[in-house]
Amino acid sequence: MSNSILLTPGPVQLHPEVEKILGLPMIHHRTPQFDEILNSCLKNLKKIFCTTQPVFALTSTGTGGMECLLINTLNKDDQVLAIISGKFGERWATMAESFGGQVLRHNVPWGESVNPKDIESILNKNPEIKIVLCQACETSTATSHPIEELSKIISKTSALFLVDAITALGAYPIMMDEWKIDGLVGGSQKAFMLPTGMSFVSFSEKAWVQIKKNKNTKFYFNIENEYAANKKGETLFSSNVTILRALDFVLKDILKKGLDKHFQEIKNRALYTQRISSDLGLTLYSKSPSTSVTALKLPTTIDGVKFRDQLEKKYSLIVMGGQDHLKGQILRLGHMGYIPTNQLHESTLKLAALLNENGFNFNLEAIENKSKDYIKEIFTCQ
Ligand SMILES: *Cc1c(COP(=O)(O)O)cnc(C)c1O
């Protein structure tokens, strides 16, 4: 097996225990043994969502979870306000259109977070808006949006606030009930530190009123049917036994450690990355950087596509590049998943070495010492 380091914002590196659990012999999903695992997962997921509402574990990638939030609440010709600040915002807007929504696009420059006052005035002028869509963290630009402030504004209107928190939920605090979020989705291969293949969703009481009246066509993601199945201790269709067993471990592990501590660890990786990158002349792309993923601007003399390729082929360090007009200009480093600090350190040395091969002249020993100091300061300060 390779010794490569995977620092992408999904998929993420797995906890060694999760790797073992994924290889366990199969059990049937209609067994008391599995019922216990499903119940435990659904109960513990509520703690991550910070909600008393039921949380659902769907066998689909994150995009399926986004679709589930939409099709259970959106009716054809409903007005939808989509906050778009990157690739994933664009995806949700397009999805809402494909299900018959009349989508009003609020474009935010890439790398910036939305101004809640703008949303307030749009909602005041357009009282017929039924649904507002936003990413908690727009992964394509590593930017976090002010979800709490937005929730406060939207919850005063009749509109539902649906939040794609696929690179936020489980990585930093998202308080569904307290902030009054109406629909929330997380993804398995991001902050939940699992393989790709599951998404987790929940709806507020305000959303459930709309769900019961919803006329949109749906089958696989019919959440009322899923709820009925969950009440019987089952999932609507065959359960994803493999990932749910691993999820049960991950949730128990995080909750045992404490959510605050878990969030702090992820934040520490972001802080470390920000500090050491600045020593390497790499500046932050986002004006509102997320703690779950960091986007770094590459010097203009560097061809970012080639650079990322070299990092992967020569140094076995896998990070993401930019998409669309950011192609070749940024590197995106994920902070979710299982990342021991020695791997952070090694990644820095790899980055520095490759920068030097591309015409820079960093003192590698000095960088190595700084990196060690930062890790000591940042990871032992609480
Ligand atoms: C990864 C991601 C998605 C899509 O998830 P898939 O699992 O690839 O379907 C959606 N939104 C955000 C913010 C993401 O980071």
mmCIF file of N, CA and C and ligand atoms in Angstrom, residues 9-10 60-66 87-89 91 135-140 164-168 185 187-190 196-199 293 332 336, ligand 1:
data_model
loop_
_atom_site.group_PDB
_atom_site.id
_atom_site.type_symbol
_atom_site.label_atom_id
_atom_site.label_comp_id
_atom_site.label_asym_id
_atom_site.label_seq_id
_atom_site.Cartn_x
_atom_site.Cartn_y
_atom_site.Cartn_z
ATOM 1 N N PRO A 9 -10.282 17.982 0.745
ATOM 2 C CA PRO A 9 -11.526 18.218 1.503
ATOM 3 C C PRO A 9 -12.586 17.186 1.134
ATOM 4 N N GLY A 10 -12.269 15.933 1.220
ATOM 5 C CA GLY A 10 -13.149 14.831 0.889
ATOM 6 C C GLY A 10 -12.782 14.246 -0.459
ATOM 7 N N SER A 60 -26.461 7.615 -0.096
ATOM 8 C CA SER A 60 -26.274 8.475 -1.279
ATOM 9 C C SER A 60 -25.068 9.334 -0.980
ATOM 10 N N THR A 61 -24.466 9.916 -1.991
ATOM 11 C CA THR A 61 -23.413 10.886 -1.701
ATOM 12 C C THR A 61 -24.077 12.157 -1.178
ATOM 13 N N GLY A 62 -23.285 13.138 -0.841
ATOM 14 C CA GLY A 62 -23.804 14.385 -0.294
ATOM 15 C C GLY A 62 -24.840 15.040 -1.188
ATOM 16 N N THR A 63 -24.608 14.961 -2.478
ATOM 17 C CA THR A 63 -25.533 15.580 -3.434
ATOM 18 C C THR A 63 -26.941 14.976 -3.306
ATOM 19 N N GLY A 64 -27.004 13.675 -3.022
ATOM 20 C CA GLY A 64 -28.300 13.036 -2.790
ATOM 21 C C GLY A 64 -28.983 13.629 -1.562
ATOM 22 N N GLY A 65 -28.213 13.920 -0.535
ATOM 23 C CA GLY A 65 -28.765 14.560 0.660
ATOM 24 C C GLY A 65 -29.303 15.951 0.340
ATOM 25 N N MET A 66 -28.581 16.694 -0.503
ATOM 26 C CA MET A 66 -29.052 18.021 -0.933
ATOM 27 C C MET A 66 -30.378 17.878 -1.674
ATOM 28 N N LYS A 87 -18.811 26.503 -6.760
ATOM 29 C CA LYS A 87 -19.335 25.351 -7.491
ATOM 30 C C LYS A 87 -20.561 24.701 -6.836
ATOM 31 N N PHE A 88 -20.510 24.579 -5.509
ATOM 32 C CA PHE A 88 -21.594 23.834 -4.856
ATOM 33 C C PHE A 88 -22.868 24.662 -4.752
ATOM 34 N N GLY A 89 -22.719 25.968 -4.617
ATOM 35 C CA GLY A 89 -23.877 26.856 -4.646
ATOM 36 C C GLY A 89 -24.547 26.791 -6.008
ATOM 37 N N ARG A 91 -24.404 24.285 -8.064
ATOM 38 C CA ARG A 91 -25.034 22.964 -8.218
ATOM 39 C C ARG A 91 -26.438 22.943 -7.602
ATOM 40 N N GLN A 135 -24.565 27.230 1.261
ATOM 41 C CA GLN A 135 -23.553 26.319 1.794
ATOM 42 C C GLN A 135 -23.095 26.886 3.146
ATOM 43 N N ALA A 136 -22.840 26.039 4.126
ATOM 44 C CA ALA A 136 -22.213 26.527 5.360
ATOM 45 C C ALA A 136 -20.755 26.842 5.031
ATOM 46 N N CYS A 137 -20.121 25.915 4.316
ATOM 47 C CA CYS A 137 -18.776 26.156 3.801
ATOM 48 C C CYS A 137 -18.808 25.848 2.317
ATOM 49 N N GLU A 138 -18.469 26.831 1.499
ATOM 50 C CA GLU A 138 -18.384 26.611 0.042
ATOM 51 C C GLU A 138 -17.000 26.010 -0.218
ATOM 52 N N THR A 139 -16.980 24.696 -0.394
ATOM 53 C CA THR A 139 -15.719 23.956 -0.448
ATOM 54 C C THR A 139 -14.823 24.382 -1.617
ATOM 55 N N SER A 140 -15.420 24.825 -2.713
ATOM 56 C CA SER A 140 -14.604 25.174 -3.885
ATOM 57 C C SER A 140 -13.744 26.410 -3.632
ATOM 58 N N ASP A 164 -26.453 23.385 3.109
ATOM 59 C CA ASP A 164 -25.519 22.329 2.719
ATOM 60 C C ASP A 164 -24.280 22.498 3.597
ATOM 61 N N ALA A 165 -24.206 21.637 4.617
ATOM 62 C CA ALA A 165 -23.094 21.746 5.576
ATOM 63 C C ALA A 165 -22.149 20.559 5.409
ATOM 64 N N ILE A 166 -21.967 20.143 4.165
ATOM 65 C CA ILE A 166 -21.214 18.910 3.915
ATOM 66 C C ILE A 166 -19.749 19.029 4.352
ATOM 67 N N THR A 167 -19.169 20.233 4.262
ATOM 68 C CA THR A 167 -17.815 20.393 4.825
ATOM 69 C C THR A 167 -17.846 21.274 6.089
ATOM 70 N N ALA A 168 -18.960 21.223 6.814
ATOM 71 C CA ALA A 168 -19.054 21.996 8.057
ATOM 72 C C ALA A 168 -19.578 21.132 9.207
ATOM 73 N N VAL A 185 -27.724 19.208 5.837
ATOM 74 C CA VAL A 185 -27.146 17.979 5.283
ATOM 75 C C VAL A 185 -25.642 17.917 5.526
ATOM 76 N N GLY A 187 -22.093 15.023 4.943
ATOM 77 C CA GLY A 187 -21.682 13.942 4.037
ATOM 78 C C GLY A 187 -20.642 13.026 4.665
ATOM 79 N N SER A 188 -20.730 11.729 4.326
ATOM 80 C CA SER A 188 -19.869 10.748 4.999
ATOM 81 C C SER A 188 -18.383 10.932 4.720
ATOM 82 N N GLN A 189 -18.003 11.264 3.475
ATOM 83 C CA GLN A 189 -16.563 11.289 3.153
ATOM 84 C C GLN A 189 -15.904 12.621 3.472
ATOM 85 N N LYS A 190 -16.636 13.496 4.158
ATOM 86 C CA LYS A 190 -16.071 14.789 4.529
ATOM 87 C C LYS A 190 -15.874 14.786 6.039
ATOM 88 N N THR A 196 -16.979 7.485 0.988
ATOM 89 C CA THR A 196 -18.099 8.101 0.277
ATOM 90 C C THR A 196 -19.283 7.135 0.272
ATOM 91 N N GLY A 197 -20.483 7.679 0.339
ATOM 92 C CA GLY A 197 -21.624 6.781 0.163
ATOM 93 C C GLY A 197 -22.812 7.030 1.071
ATOM 94 N N MET A 198 -22.669 7.926 2.058
ATOM 95 C CA MET A 198 -23.839 8.245 2.873
ATOM 96 C C MET A 198 -23.965 9.743 3.063
ATOM 97 N N SER A 199 -25.216 10.189 3.218
ATOM 98 C CA SER A 199 -25.448 11.575 3.612
ATOM 99 C C SER A 199 -26.429 11.568 4.772
ATOM 100 N N VAL A 293 -11.298 23.476 5.610
ATOM 101 C CA VAL A 293 -10.480 23.403 4.394
ATOM 102 C C VAL A 293 -9.839 24.774 4.182
ATOM 103 N N ARG A 332 -6.079 23.501 -2.448
ATOM 104 C CA ARG A 332 -7.015 23.366 -1.334
ATOM 105 C C ARG A 332 -6.614 22.185 -0.466
ATOM 106 N N MET A 336 -10.203 17.814 7.558
ATOM 107 C CA MET A 336 -11.099 16.827 8.163
ATOM 108 C C MET A 336 -10.489 15.437 8.012
HETATM 109 C C1 LIG B 1 -18.458 17.497 -1.399
HETATM 110 C C2 LIG B 1 -19.544 18.491 -1.355
HETATM 111 C C3 LIG B 1 -20.793 18.243 -1.937
HETATM 112 C C4 LIG B 1 -21.097 17.045 -2.791
HETATM 113 O O1 LIG B 1 -20.925 15.869 -2.204
HETATM 114 P P1 LIG B 1 -20.863 14.498 -3.025
HETATM 115 O O2 LIG B 1 -20.688 13.550 -1.907
HETATM 116 O O3 LIG B 1 -19.714 14.571 -3.958
HETATM 117 O O4 LIG B 1 -22.157 14.346 -3.717
HETATM 118 C C5 LIG B 1 -21.776 19.188 -1.799
HETATM 119 N N1 LIG B 1 -21.559 20.334 -1.143
HETATM 120 C C6 LIG B 1 -20.381 20.606 -0.582
HETATM 121 C C7 LIG B 1 -20.222 21.900 0.135
HETATM 122 C C8 LIG B 1 -19.328 19.700 -0.666
HETATM 123 O O5 LIG B 1 -18.150 19.976 -0.116
#
